Short mmCIF file of C-alpha atoms in Angstrom, two decimals:
data_model
loop_
_atom_site.label_atom_id
_atom_site.label_comp_id
_atom_site.label_asym_id
_atom_site.label_seq_id
_atom_site.Cartn_x
_atom_site.Cartn_y
_atom_site.Cartn_z
CA MET A 7 -9.10 18.09 1.04
CA GLU A 8 -12.05 15.71 1.39
CA GLN A 9 -10.73 13.60 -1.47
CA LEU A 10 -7.63 12.77 0.58
CA LEU A 11 -9.51 11.28 3.52
CA ALA A 12 -8.92 7.59 4.11
CA LYS A 13 -12.64 6.84 4.06
CA ASN A 14 -12.87 8.28 0.54
CA LEU A 15 -10.03 6.13 -0.79
CA PHE A 16 -10.68 2.72 0.76
CA ASP A 17 -13.37 0.19 1.55
CA TYR A 18 -12.34 -0.75 5.09
CA SER A 19 -14.26 -4.03 4.92
CA LYS A 20 -11.58 -5.33 2.57
CA THR A 21 -8.70 -5.37 5.04
CA ILE A 22 -7.79 -6.85 8.41
CA ALA A 23 -6.39 -3.37 9.19
CA LYS A 24 -9.89 -1.84 9.37
CA PRO A 25 -9.59 -0.80 13.07
CA LEU A 26 -6.32 1.00 12.38
CA LEU A 27 -7.66 2.93 9.39
CA GLU A 28 -10.85 3.85 11.20
CA SER A 29 -8.72 5.50 13.87
CA VAL A 30 -7.15 8.04 11.49
CA GLU A 31 -8.39 10.83 9.26
CA PHE A 32 -5.79 10.85 6.50
CA PRO A 33 -4.38 7.44 5.49
CA TRP A 34 -0.70 8.35 5.92
CA GLU A 35 -1.40 8.93 9.63
CA ALA A 36 -1.60 5.13 9.93
CA LEU A 37 1.97 4.57 8.70
CA PRO A 38 3.75 5.15 12.06
CA LYS A 39 1.22 2.87 13.77
CA ILE A 40 1.43 -0.22 11.54
CA SER A 41 4.09 -2.08 13.50
CA GLU A 42 2.40 -1.79 16.89
CA PHE A 43 -1.00 -2.60 15.36
CA ILE A 44 0.31 -5.84 13.86
CA ILE A 45 1.87 -6.97 17.13
CA GLU A 46 -1.35 -6.43 19.06
CA LEU A 47 -3.62 -7.88 16.38
CA GLY A 48 -1.40 -10.92 15.88
CA LYS A 49 -1.96 -12.00 19.48
CA THR A 50 -5.70 -12.25 18.80
CA LEU A 51 -5.61 -14.19 15.51
CA ASP A 52 -7.32 -17.58 15.35
CA PRO A 53 -4.64 -20.32 15.62
CA GLU A 54 -6.89 -22.54 13.48
CA VAL A 55 -6.41 -20.06 10.63
CA PHE A 56 -2.99 -18.51 11.31
CA GLU A 57 0.34 -20.06 12.24
CA GLN A 58 3.01 -18.09 14.07
CA LYS A 59 6.20 -18.47 12.03
CA GLY A 60 8.54 -16.40 14.16
CA GLU A 61 8.62 -13.40 16.45
CA ASN A 62 5.61 -11.26 15.54
CA ILE A 63 5.07 -13.10 12.25
CA TRP A 64 1.67 -14.66 11.55
CA VAL A 65 0.95 -16.48 8.30
CA ALA A 66 -2.40 -17.91 7.28
CA LYS A 67 -2.23 -21.67 6.77
CA SER A 68 -3.89 -21.26 3.37
CA ALA A 69 -1.28 -18.75 2.15
CA LYS A 70 1.34 -19.90 -0.37
CA ILE A 71 4.86 -18.86 0.59
CA PHE A 72 7.62 -19.75 -1.86
CA PRO A 73 10.77 -21.18 -0.23
CA THR A 74 13.09 -18.33 -1.26
CA ALA A 75 10.87 -15.54 0.12
CA TYR A 76 12.13 -13.60 3.14
CA LEU A 77 9.60 -12.81 5.86
CA GLY A 78 10.51 -10.18 8.44
CA GLY A 79 8.29 -9.13 11.33
CA PRO A 80 6.07 -7.62 12.45
CA LEU A 81 4.05 -9.23 9.68
CA ILE A 82 0.61 -10.65 8.97
CA ILE A 83 -0.07 -12.60 5.79
CA CYS A 84 -3.76 -13.33 5.36
CA GLU A 85 -5.69 -16.22 3.86
CA ASP A 86 -4.95 -17.38 0.30
CA ALA A 87 -2.23 -14.76 -0.21
CA GLU A 88 0.81 -15.65 -2.32
CA VAL A 89 4.39 -14.55 -1.65
CA ARG A 90 6.56 -15.57 -4.58
CA HIS A 91 10.24 -16.41 -5.13
CA CYS A 92 12.77 -13.95 -3.76
CA ALA A 93 10.17 -11.57 -2.36
CA PHE A 94 11.70 -9.49 0.43
CA ILE A 95 9.25 -8.49 3.17
CA ARG A 96 11.25 -6.34 5.56
CA GLY A 97 8.55 -6.08 8.20
CA SER A 98 5.75 -3.88 9.50
CA ALA A 99 3.58 -5.20 6.68
CA ILE A 100 0.09 -6.59 6.21
CA VAL A 101 -0.62 -8.73 3.15
CA GLY A 102 -4.36 -9.06 2.61
CA LYS A 103 -6.50 -12.03 1.62
CA GLY A 104 -5.71 -13.26 -1.87
CA ALA A 105 -2.99 -10.64 -2.34
CA VAL A 106 0.18 -11.31 -4.36
CA VAL A 107 3.70 -10.20 -3.45
CA GLY A 108 5.69 -11.09 -6.54
CA ASN A 109 9.17 -12.21 -7.39
CA SER A 110 11.87 -9.80 -6.25
CA THR A 111 9.29 -7.41 -4.81
CA GLU A 112 10.34 -5.54 -1.67
CA LEU A 113 7.71 -4.60 0.89
CA LYS A 114 8.06 -2.61 4.13
CA ASN A 115 5.84 -0.65 6.49
CA SER A 116 2.85 -1.02 4.20
CA ILE A 117 -0.70 -2.33 4.08
CA LEU A 118 -1.91 -4.34 1.11
CA PHE A 119 -5.68 -4.67 1.14
CA ASP A 120 -7.34 -7.91 0.03
CA CYS A 121 -6.69 -8.96 -3.58
CA VAL A 122 -3.89 -6.42 -4.14
CA GLN A 123 -1.28 -7.47 -6.71
CA THR A 124 2.34 -6.33 -6.64
CA PRO A 125 3.55 -9.15 -8.87
CA HIS A 126 6.87 -8.23 -10.51
CA TYR A 127 9.95 -6.31 -9.32
CA ASN A 128 8.07 -3.71 -7.26
CA TYR A 129 9.22 -1.60 -4.33
CA ILE A 130 6.35 -0.86 -1.95
CA GLY A 131 7.49 1.20 1.02
CA ASP A 132 5.51 3.25 3.56
CA SER A 133 2.42 2.87 1.42
CA ILE A 134 -1.19 1.67 1.50
CA LEU A 135 -2.70 -0.13 -1.48
CA GLY A 136 -6.49 -0.40 -1.57
CA TYR A 137 -8.72 -3.30 -2.58
CA LYS A 138 -7.73 -4.88 -5.91
CA ALA A 139 -5.07 -2.24 -6.59
CA HIS A 140 -2.44 -3.48 -9.03
CA THR A 141 1.10 -2.29 -9.73
CA GLY A 142 2.67 -3.16 -13.07
CA ALA A 143 6.16 -4.61 -13.37
CA GLY A 144 8.87 -2.31 -12.08
CA THR A 145 6.56 0.11 -10.26
CA ILE A 146 8.33 2.00 -7.47
CA THR A 147 6.82 3.86 -4.54
CA SER A 148 9.55 6.35 -3.74
CA ASN A 149 9.17 7.02 -0.03
CA LEU A 150 11.91 9.52 0.86
CA LYS A 151 12.58 12.95 -0.61
CA SER A 152 16.09 13.60 -1.88
CA ASP A 153 16.58 16.42 0.64
CA LYS A 154 15.17 14.22 3.46
CA SER A 155 12.57 16.88 4.35
CA LEU A 156 9.05 16.10 5.56
CA VAL A 157 6.64 14.98 2.86
CA THR A 158 3.78 17.17 1.66
CA VAL A 159 0.80 16.24 -0.52
CA LEU A 160 -0.03 18.56 -3.42
CA CYS A 161 -3.78 18.74 -4.00
CA ASP A 162 -5.66 21.39 -6.03
CA GLY A 163 -2.67 23.71 -5.93
CA GLU A 164 -2.27 23.52 -2.15
CA LYS A 165 0.35 21.65 -0.15
CA LEU A 166 -0.81 19.65 2.84
CA ASP A 167 1.79 18.92 5.51
CA THR A 168 1.97 15.26 6.59
CA ASN A 169 4.63 15.74 9.31
CA ILE A 170 6.28 12.46 8.34
CA LYS A 171 9.58 11.85 6.60
CA LYS A 172 8.83 8.55 4.88
CA PHE A 173 5.64 8.33 2.83
CA GLY A 174 5.38 6.45 -0.44
CA ALA A 175 1.94 6.25 -2.05
CA MET A 176 -1.71 5.81 -1.15
CA LEU A 177 -3.52 3.87 -3.89
CA GLY A 178 -7.30 3.86 -3.66
CA ASP A 179 -9.40 0.79 -4.41
CA TYR A 180 -9.11 -0.60 -7.96
CA VAL A 181 -6.16 1.60 -8.95
CA GLU A 182 -4.07 0.33 -11.88
CA VAL A 183 -0.46 1.49 -12.18
CA GLY A 184 1.36 0.89 -15.47
CA CYS A 185 4.77 -0.74 -15.74
CA ASN A 186 7.94 1.08 -14.70
CA SER A 187 6.11 4.00 -13.12
CA VAL A 188 7.52 6.00 -10.21
CA LEU A 189 5.13 7.23 -7.55
CA ASN A 190 6.97 10.03 -5.79
CA PRO A 191 6.74 10.71 -2.04
CA GLY A 192 3.27 11.93 -1.14
CA SER A 193 1.42 10.47 -4.13
CA VAL A 194 -2.29 9.83 -3.51
CA ILE A 195 -4.27 8.11 -6.27
CA GLY A 196 -8.07 8.21 -6.12
CA ARG A 197 -10.24 5.14 -6.54
CA ASN A 198 -10.63 3.46 -9.92
CA THR A 199 -7.87 5.48 -11.58
CA SER A 200 -5.38 4.19 -14.16
CA ILE A 201 -1.77 5.37 -14.45
CA TYR A 202 -0.04 5.10 -17.83
CA PRO A 203 3.19 3.06 -18.01
CA LEU A 204 6.47 4.96 -17.51
CA SER A 205 4.65 7.64 -15.53
CA PHE A 206 6.20 10.08 -13.06
CA VAL A 207 3.51 10.81 -10.48
CA ARG A 208 3.43 13.43 -7.74
CA GLY A 209 0.60 14.69 -5.52
CA TYR A 210 -3.08 13.83 -5.80
CA VAL A 211 -4.59 12.19 -8.89
CA PRO A 212 -8.42 12.31 -8.90
CA GLN A 213 -10.55 9.19 -8.77
CA ASP A 214 -12.09 7.76 -11.96
CA SER A 215 -9.38 9.27 -14.14
CA ILE A 216 -6.54 8.32 -16.48
CA TYR A 217 -3.12 9.78 -15.70
CA LYS A 218 -1.17 10.15 -18.95
CA ARG A 219 1.67 12.42 -17.88
CA LEU A 220 2.35 15.24 -15.45
CA GLY A 221 -0.31 17.85 -16.10
CA GLU A 222 -2.41 15.65 -18.38
CA VAL A 223 -5.19 13.74 -16.64
CA ALA A 224 -8.32 12.60 -18.45
CA GLU A 225 -11.65 11.63 -16.93
CA LYS A 226 -12.73 8.04 -17.45
CA VAL A 227 -15.89 7.63 -19.51
#
């Protein structure tokens, strides 16, 4: 299960959430801690760089927030990020430096590393997206199983218990997800992997690979 460790998916230097991720072994263990982490970190942010916009909401002065975007706390939006028209940030979210939350994208209880792009009609819930990860238009991180049971991660034929009910997707650094894909609860995508459009993803997808369809994964060359 080494490939599922947070340190093997992410470059911690590319997020303000580095202390949180360093405190866990598997990345999904950070999900229940995001809200409290934001509240404590927000109190320490440089007021020359960040402006407090409401209760437990800190927005970098260099960030671009479109007037129709909804910002719910706890929330940190870092330098040079962009939150576009009708984006809906429900709270417990970190938007990294230079990241994009696009039009009509919904975001909750998630960490977007620096330079992440979720630009068009995405749902990102209970998820962590690594440095320069990108989700194509219409990508959904499904974060709750239909039977409401606890989420497991399927890796190399074995199921790993997460002991949490809501868990969307963990996207390693540089992951590309094609348009209108669904990442089912407990999806973990290794670094530098590409997901074909219209994909239905479940479990672990190895790093440096191309996911074409369930059961068909090619190695990048």
